[in-house]
Amino acid sequence: MNKSKDNIKEDIAGVLIDSEQVQNKVKELGKKISRDYKEKNPVLISVLKGSIVLLADLLKAVDISCSVDFIAVSSYGENTETSGVVKLIMDLRESIEGRHVLLVEDIVDTGLTMAYLKENLLTRHPASFKICALLSKPQRRQVNIDLDYIGFEIPDDFVVGYGLDYDEKYRNLDYIGTLKPRIYQKNG
Ligand code: IMP
């Protein structure tokens, strides 16, 4: 049996943000969000699938009344480049009319996904709308989008871990890392 095929850590070129740094940052974001949304009972909307790990940790880091909902879009195929076309593939369960909405996203790259979701969700008349993203790649931005809470700004590298995938793998790493080029070159 080829054990190395199952060892995802062997595909990682380097650690960009280690687990402790991520955890500290999420706690810090949780404190700010708790302060800003006191008595507002916000709905935290997780953009599937990449933000599920962030949502789970962020939920534990906020100490105010809040609810959660999920939405799914797609824009990436199996590649590391966005297709540029954002599609809604799963909608929210609940109405957000009159609610304070905090969109929780793993990473903002070109900004197309956030711009699409913002436009879509604002038509539903929330009381307020803000975005929390763990990672942002400012150099890659194609559209201007305001991020209200940002964990880390990172360079233009494709990263995986802490919910972020490449070809549906590596979401379960507890840190943010870069992939060895041979991984995406063989698919490219
Ligand atoms: P955007 O629409 O280009 O801003 O891309 C947003 C989505 O692309 C994110 O929710 C991720 O799913 C995916 N994405 C962008 N950059 C990366 C990356 O470096 N690693 C993994 N997924 C990424």
PDB file of C-alpha atoms and ligand atoms in Angstrom:
ATOM      1  CA  MET A   1       0.000   0.000   0.000  1.00  0.00           C
ATOM      2  CA  ASN A   2       1.298   3.461  -0.888  1.00  0.00           C
ATOM      3  CA  LYS A   3       1.044   5.333   2.434  1.00  0.00           C
ATOM      4  CA  SER A   4       2.390   8.617   1.080  1.00  0.00           C
ATOM      5  CA  LYS A   5      -0.721   9.095  -1.094  1.00  0.00           C
ATOM      6  CA  ASP A   6      -2.736   9.665   2.053  1.00  0.00           C
ATOM      7  CA  ASN A   7      -0.256  11.975   3.744  1.00  0.00           C
ATOM      8  CA  ILE A   8      -1.527  15.398   2.728  1.00  0.00           C
ATOM      9  CA  LYS A   9       1.255  17.144   4.641  1.00  0.00           C
ATOM     10  CA  GLU A  10       3.736  15.849   2.066  1.00  0.00           C
ATOM     11  CA  ASP A  11       2.044  18.030  -0.555  1.00  0.00           C
ATOM     12  CA  ILE A  12       2.610  21.221   1.439  1.00  0.00           C
ATOM     13  CA  ALA A  13       5.514  23.453   0.392  1.00  0.00           C
ATOM     14  CA  GLY A  14       5.412  25.657   3.477  1.00  0.00           C
ATOM     15  CA  VAL A  15       3.334  27.002   6.343  1.00  0.00           C
ATOM     16  CA  LEU A  16       2.200  30.565   5.730  1.00  0.00           C
ATOM     17  CA  ILE A  17       0.134  31.056   8.902  1.00  0.00           C
ATOM     18  CA  ASP A  18       0.451  28.496  11.669  1.00  0.00           C
ATOM     19  CA  SER A  19      -2.390  27.110  13.745  1.00  0.00           C
ATOM     20  CA  GLU A  20      -1.672  29.284  16.787  1.00  0.00           C
ATOM     21  CA  GLN A  21      -1.632  32.473  14.700  1.00  0.00           C
ATOM     22  CA  VAL A  22      -4.946  31.498  13.098  1.00  0.00           C
ATOM     23  CA  GLN A  23      -6.555  30.701  16.456  1.00  0.00           C
ATOM     24  CA  ASN A  24      -5.374  33.951  18.035  1.00  0.00           C
ATOM     25  CA  LYS A  25      -6.653  35.971  15.103  1.00  0.00           C
ATOM     26  CA  VAL A  26     -10.064  34.281  15.144  1.00  0.00           C
ATOM     27  CA  LYS A  27     -10.391  35.007  18.886  1.00  0.00           C
ATOM     28  CA  GLU A  28      -9.506  38.647  18.208  1.00  0.00           C
ATOM     29  CA  LEU A  29     -12.121  38.843  15.416  1.00  0.00           C
ATOM     30  CA  GLY A  30     -14.667  37.193  17.718  1.00  0.00           C
ATOM     31  CA  LYS A  31     -14.096  39.853  20.378  1.00  0.00           C
ATOM     32  CA  LYS A  32     -14.523  42.713  17.888  1.00  0.00           C
ATOM     33  CA  ILE A  33     -17.660  41.152  16.423  1.00  0.00           C
ATOM     34  CA  SER A  34     -19.132  40.596  19.912  1.00  0.00           C
ATOM     35  CA  ARG A  35     -18.515  44.245  20.732  1.00  0.00           C
ATOM     36  CA  ASP A  36     -19.922  45.580  17.444  1.00  0.00           C
ATOM     37  CA  TYR A  37     -23.018  43.370  17.385  1.00  0.00           C
ATOM     38  CA  LYS A  38     -24.052  43.559  21.034  1.00  0.00           C
ATOM     39  CA  GLU A  39     -27.885  43.348  21.288  1.00  0.00           C
ATOM     40  CA  LYS A  40     -28.156  43.019  17.491  1.00  0.00           C
ATOM     41  CA  ASN A  41     -28.641  39.243  17.249  1.00  0.00           C
ATOM     42  CA  PRO A  42     -26.745  39.005  13.927  1.00  0.00           C
ATOM     43  CA  VAL A  43     -26.971  36.151  11.471  1.00  0.00           C
ATOM     44  CA  LEU A  44     -23.568  34.790  10.530  1.00  0.00           C
ATOM     45  CA  ILE A  45     -23.737  33.515   6.967  1.00  0.00           C
ATOM     46  CA  SER A  46     -21.096  30.982   6.065  1.00  0.00           C
ATOM     47  CA  VAL A  47     -20.102  30.775   2.414  1.00  0.00           C
ATOM     48  CA  LEU A  48     -19.749  27.055   1.709  1.00  0.00           C
ATOM     49  CA  LYS A  49     -17.627  25.121   1.750  1.00  0.00           C
ATOM     50  CA  GLY A  50     -14.400  26.974   2.476  1.00  0.00           C
ATOM     51  CA  SER A  51     -15.578  28.968   5.483  1.00  0.00           C
ATOM     52  CA  ILE A  52     -16.980  26.120   7.608  1.00  0.00           C
ATOM     53  CA  VAL A  53     -13.840  25.784   9.737  1.00  0.00           C
ATOM     54  CA  LEU A  54     -13.662  29.540  10.286  1.00  0.00           C
ATOM     55  CA  LEU A  55     -17.377  29.700  11.101  1.00  0.00           C
ATOM     56  CA  ALA A  56     -17.065  26.932  13.698  1.00  0.00           C
ATOM     57  CA  ASP A  57     -14.163  28.659  15.478  1.00  0.00           C
ATOM     58  CA  LEU A  58     -15.650  32.143  15.115  1.00  0.00           C
ATOM     59  CA  LEU A  59     -18.948  30.993  16.619  1.00  0.00           C
ATOM     60  CA  LYS A  60     -17.076  29.801  19.706  1.00  0.00           C
ATOM     61  CA  ALA A  61     -15.201  33.101  19.873  1.00  0.00           C
ATOM     62  CA  VAL A  62     -18.303  35.321  19.949  1.00  0.00           C
ATOM     63  CA  ASP A  63     -20.237  35.572  23.185  1.00  0.00           C
ATOM     64  CA  ILE A  64     -23.430  37.266  21.991  1.00  0.00           C
ATOM     65  CA  SER A  65     -26.728  35.923  20.772  1.00  0.00           C
ATOM     66  CA  CYS A  66     -26.489  35.081  17.045  1.00  0.00           C
ATOM     67  CA  SER A  67     -27.738  32.591  14.492  1.00  0.00           C
ATOM     68  CA  VAL A  68     -26.110  30.923  11.497  1.00  0.00           C
ATOM     69  CA  ASP A  69     -27.122  30.172   7.957  1.00  0.00           C
ATOM     70  CA  PHE A  70     -25.344  28.841   4.890  1.00  0.00           C
ATOM     71  CA  ILE A  71     -25.070  29.822   1.254  1.00  0.00           C
ATOM     72  CA  ALA A  72     -23.059  28.182  -1.506  1.00  0.00           C
ATOM     73  CA  VAL A  73     -21.634  29.615  -4.681  1.00  0.00           C
ATOM     74  CA  SER A  74     -19.201  28.239  -7.181  1.00  0.00           C
ATOM     75  CA  SER A  75     -16.643  29.952  -9.335  1.00  0.00           C
ATOM     76  CA  TYR A  76     -13.657  27.621  -9.240  1.00  0.00           C
ATOM     77  CA  GLY A  77     -13.397  24.309 -10.972  1.00  0.00           C
ATOM     78  CA  GLU A  78     -10.541  22.011 -10.176  1.00  0.00           C
ATOM     79  CA  ASN A  79      -8.065  24.764 -11.010  1.00  0.00           C
ATOM     80  CA  THR A  80      -6.318  27.426  -8.974  1.00  0.00           C
ATOM     81  CA  GLU A  81      -7.752  30.230 -11.145  1.00  0.00           C
ATOM     82  CA  THR A  82     -11.307  31.505 -10.836  1.00  0.00           C
ATOM     83  CA  SER A  83     -13.583  30.986 -13.818  1.00  0.00           C
ATOM     84  CA  GLY A  84     -14.865  34.541 -13.255  1.00  0.00           C
ATOM     85  CA  VAL A  85     -18.470  33.373 -13.305  1.00  0.00           C
ATOM     86  CA  VAL A  86     -20.134  33.163  -9.903  1.00  0.00           C
ATOM     87  CA  LYS A  87     -23.169  30.885  -9.565  1.00  0.00           C
ATOM     88  CA  LEU A  88     -25.524  30.536  -6.595  1.00  0.00           C
ATOM     89  CA  ILE A  89     -25.752  26.813  -5.936  1.00  0.00           C
ATOM     90  CA  MET A  90     -27.465  26.770  -2.540  1.00  0.00           C
ATOM     91  CA  ASP A  91     -29.516  29.555  -0.992  1.00  0.00           C
ATOM     92  CA  LEU A  92     -30.132  30.554   2.637  1.00  0.00           C
ATOM     93  CA  ARG A  93     -32.811  28.744   4.657  1.00  0.00           C
ATOM     94  CA  GLU A  94     -34.126  31.857   6.412  1.00  0.00           C
ATOM     95  CA  SER A  95     -35.137  35.359   5.375  1.00  0.00           C
ATOM     96  CA  ILE A  96     -32.600  38.066   6.240  1.00  0.00           C
ATOM     97  CA  GLU A  97     -35.022  40.973   5.948  1.00  0.00           C
ATOM     98  CA  GLY A  98     -34.387  43.329   8.856  1.00  0.00           C
ATOM     99  CA  ARG A  99     -31.497  41.197  10.158  1.00  0.00           C
ATOM    100  CA  HIS A 100     -27.915  42.251  10.796  1.00  0.00           C
ATOM    101  CA  VAL A 101     -25.956  40.113   8.345  1.00  0.00           C
ATOM    102  CA  LEU A 102     -22.307  39.165   8.744  1.00  0.00           C
ATOM    103  CA  LEU A 103     -21.018  37.234   5.762  1.00  0.00           C
ATOM    104  CA  VAL A 104     -18.223  34.865   6.789  1.00  0.00           C
ATOM    105  CA  GLU A 105     -15.738  34.008   4.040  1.00  0.00           C
ATOM    106  CA  ASP A 106     -12.463  32.106   4.056  1.00  0.00           C
ATOM    107  CA  ILE A 107     -10.608  34.160   1.463  1.00  0.00           C
ATOM    108  CA  VAL A 108     -11.218  37.122  -0.817  1.00  0.00           C
ATOM    109  CA  ASP A 109      -9.206  36.817  -3.998  1.00  0.00           C
ATOM    110  CA  THR A 110     -10.559  38.650  -7.088  1.00  0.00           C
ATOM    111  CA  GLY A 111     -13.498  39.886  -4.985  1.00  0.00           C
ATOM    112  CA  LEU A 112     -16.033  38.617  -7.549  1.00  0.00           C
ATOM    113  CA  THR A 113     -17.691  36.197  -5.122  1.00  0.00           C
ATOM    114  CA  MET A 114     -18.126  38.823  -2.406  1.00  0.00           C
ATOM    115  CA  ALA A 115     -19.364  41.435  -4.888  1.00  0.00           C
ATOM    116  CA  TYR A 116     -21.927  38.962  -6.245  1.00  0.00           C
ATOM    117  CA  LEU A 117     -23.121  37.928  -2.782  1.00  0.00           C
ATOM    118  CA  LYS A 118     -23.277  41.494  -1.520  1.00  0.00           C
ATOM    119  CA  GLU A 119     -25.418  42.580  -4.451  1.00  0.00           C
ATOM    120  CA  ASN A 120     -27.649  39.536  -4.117  1.00  0.00           C
ATOM    121  CA  LEU A 121     -28.107  39.755  -0.330  1.00  0.00           C
ATOM    122  CA  LEU A 122     -28.706  43.510  -0.265  1.00  0.00           C
ATOM    123  CA  THR A 123     -31.797  43.041  -2.447  1.00  0.00           C
ATOM    124  CA  ARG A 124     -33.308  41.159   0.514  1.00  0.00           C
ATOM    125  CA  HIS A 125     -33.229  44.271   2.736  1.00  0.00           C
ATOM    126  CA  PRO A 126     -31.075  43.273   5.710  1.00  0.00           C
ATOM    127  CA  ALA A 127     -30.776  45.839   8.541  1.00  0.00           C
ATOM    128  CA  SER A 128     -27.019  45.902   7.920  1.00  0.00           C
ATOM    129  CA  PHE A 129     -24.455  44.006   5.898  1.00  0.00           C
ATOM    130  CA  LYS A 130     -20.796  43.382   6.708  1.00  0.00           C
ATOM    131  CA  ILE A 131     -18.114  40.966   5.582  1.00  0.00           C
ATOM    132  CA  CYS A 132     -15.622  39.018   7.689  1.00  0.00           C
ATOM    133  CA  ALA A 133     -12.836  37.281   5.758  1.00  0.00           C
ATOM    134  CA  LEU A 134      -9.976  35.379   7.301  1.00  0.00           C
ATOM    135  CA  LEU A 135      -7.683  36.009   4.330  1.00  0.00           C
ATOM    136  CA  SER A 136      -7.438  38.642   1.639  1.00  0.00           C
ATOM    137  CA  LYS A 137      -5.173  38.798  -1.410  1.00  0.00           C
ATOM    138  CA  PRO A 138      -5.293  42.523  -2.272  1.00  0.00           C
ATOM    139  CA  GLN A 139      -2.979  42.152  -5.274  1.00  0.00           C
ATOM    140  CA  ARG A 140      -5.520  39.924  -7.017  1.00  0.00           C
ATOM    141  CA  ARG A 141      -8.543  42.158  -6.666  1.00  0.00           C
ATOM    142  CA  GLN A 142     -10.610  42.716  -9.850  1.00  0.00           C
ATOM    143  CA  VAL A 143     -13.482  44.536  -8.168  1.00  0.00           C
ATOM    144  CA  ASN A 144     -13.462  46.898  -5.234  1.00  0.00           C
ATOM    145  CA  ILE A 145     -15.062  45.402  -2.148  1.00  0.00           C
ATOM    146  CA  ASP A 146     -14.971  46.682   1.437  1.00  0.00           C
ATOM    147  CA  LEU A 147     -14.020  44.080   3.999  1.00  0.00           C
ATOM    148  CA  ASP A 148     -15.115  44.984   7.515  1.00  0.00           C
ATOM    149  CA  TYR A 149     -13.128  42.335   9.390  1.00  0.00           C
ATOM    150  CA  ILE A 150      -9.947  40.845   7.913  1.00  0.00           C
ATOM    151  CA  GLY A 151      -7.709  38.245   9.520  1.00  0.00           C
ATOM    152  CA  PHE A 152      -4.607  38.433   7.338  1.00  0.00           C
ATOM    153  CA  GLU A 153      -3.573  40.030   4.065  1.00  0.00           C
ATOM    154  CA  ILE A 154      -1.489  37.536   2.127  1.00  0.00           C
ATOM    155  CA  PRO A 155       0.562  37.584  -1.081  1.00  0.00           C
ATOM    156  CA  ASP A 156      -0.634  36.225  -4.400  1.00  0.00           C
ATOM    157  CA  ASP A 157      -0.101  32.527  -3.651  1.00  0.00           C
ATOM    158  CA  PHE A 158      -2.616  29.718  -3.812  1.00  0.00           C
ATOM    159  CA  VAL A 159      -3.135  28.532  -0.239  1.00  0.00           C
ATOM    160  CA  VAL A 160      -4.862  25.558   1.374  1.00  0.00           C
ATOM    161  CA  GLY A 161      -5.888  24.430   4.852  1.00  0.00           C
ATOM    162  CA  TYR A 162      -8.259  25.667   7.567  1.00  0.00           C
ATOM    163  CA  GLY A 163     -11.215  25.058   5.247  1.00  0.00           C
ATOM    164  CA  LEU A 164      -9.511  26.053   2.011  1.00  0.00           C
ATOM    165  CA  ASP A 165      -9.157  23.331  -0.571  1.00  0.00           C
ATOM    166  CA  TYR A 166      -7.416  22.415  -3.738  1.00  0.00           C
ATOM    167  CA  ASP A 167      -9.511  19.917  -5.702  1.00  0.00           C
ATOM    168  CA  GLU A 168     -11.578  19.325  -2.519  1.00  0.00           C
ATOM    169  CA  LYS A 169      -8.534  18.276  -0.471  1.00  0.00           C
ATOM    170  CA  TYR A 170      -6.501  19.851   2.360  1.00  0.00           C
ATOM    171  CA  ARG A 171      -9.455  21.518   4.118  1.00  0.00           C
ATOM    172  CA  ASN A 172      -8.631  19.582   7.280  1.00  0.00           C
ATOM    173  CA  LEU A 173      -5.179  21.070   7.860  1.00  0.00           C
ATOM    174  CA  ASP A 174      -5.250  23.306  10.953  1.00  0.00           C
ATOM    175  CA  TYR A 175      -2.902  25.877   9.371  1.00  0.00           C
ATOM    176  CA  ILE A 176      -2.687  27.850   6.119  1.00  0.00           C
ATOM    177  CA  GLY A 177      -0.036  26.506   3.780  1.00  0.00           C
ATOM    178  CA  THR A 178       1.134  26.651   0.187  1.00  0.00           C
ATOM    179  CA  LEU A 179       1.111  23.647  -2.110  1.00  0.00           C
ATOM    180  CA  LYS A 180       4.093  22.123  -3.846  1.00  0.00           C
ATOM    181  CA  PRO A 181       3.861  23.144  -7.544  1.00  0.00           C
ATOM    182  CA  ARG A 182       3.889  19.487  -8.656  1.00  0.00           C
ATOM    183  CA  ILE A 183       0.395  19.115  -7.144  1.00  0.00           C
ATOM    184  CA  TYR A 184      -1.341  21.647  -9.377  1.00  0.00           C
ATOM    185  CA  GLN A 185       1.013  21.238 -12.322  1.00  0.00           C
ATOM    186  CA  LYS A 186      -0.007  17.619 -12.760  1.00  0.00           C
ATOM    187  CA  ASN A 187      -3.644  18.716 -13.058  1.00  0.00           C
ATOM    188  CA  GLY A 188      -2.935  21.846 -15.044  1.00  0.00           C
TER     189      GLY A 188
HETATM  190  P1  IMP B   1     -12.871  35.382  -5.514  1.00  0.00           P
HETATM  191  O1  IMP B   1     -14.259  35.384  -6.037  1.00  0.00           O
HETATM  192  O2  IMP B   1     -11.850  35.372  -6.605  1.00  0.00           O
HETATM  193  O3  IMP B   1     -12.599  36.454  -4.491  1.00  0.00           O
HETATM  194  O4  IMP B   1     -12.622  34.002  -4.836  1.00  0.00           O
HETATM  195  C1  IMP B   1     -13.251  33.592  -3.697  1.00  0.00           C
HETATM  196  C2  IMP B   1     -13.234  32.080  -3.600  1.00  0.00           C
HETATM  197  O5  IMP B   1     -12.189  31.482  -4.372  1.00  0.00           O
HETATM  198  C3  IMP B   1     -12.958  31.677  -2.179  1.00  0.00           C
HETATM  199  O6  IMP B   1     -14.135  31.533  -1.455  1.00  0.00           O
HETATM  200  C4  IMP B   1     -12.232  30.361  -2.329  1.00  0.00           C
HETATM  201  O7  IMP B   1     -13.157  29.316  -2.386  1.00  0.00           O
HETATM  202  C5  IMP B   1     -11.540  30.449  -3.672  1.00  0.00           C
HETATM  203  N1  IMP B   1     -10.109  30.794  -3.512  1.00  0.00           N
HETATM  204  C6  IMP B   1      -9.497  31.952  -3.843  1.00  0.00           C
HETATM  205  N2  IMP B   1      -8.183  31.915  -3.579  1.00  0.00           N
HETATM  206  C7  IMP B   1      -7.958  30.700  -3.039  1.00  0.00           C
HETATM  207  C8  IMP B   1      -6.780  30.066  -2.521  1.00  0.00           C
HETATM  208  O8  IMP B   1      -5.668  30.601  -2.479  1.00  0.00           O
HETATM  209  N3  IMP B   1      -6.968  28.800  -2.068  1.00  0.00           N
HETATM  210  C9  IMP B   1      -8.160  28.152  -2.069  1.00  0.00           C
HETATM  211  N4  IMP B   1      -9.277  28.713  -2.543  1.00  0.00           N
HETATM  212  C10 IMP B   1      -9.178  29.980  -3.015  1.00  0.00           C
END
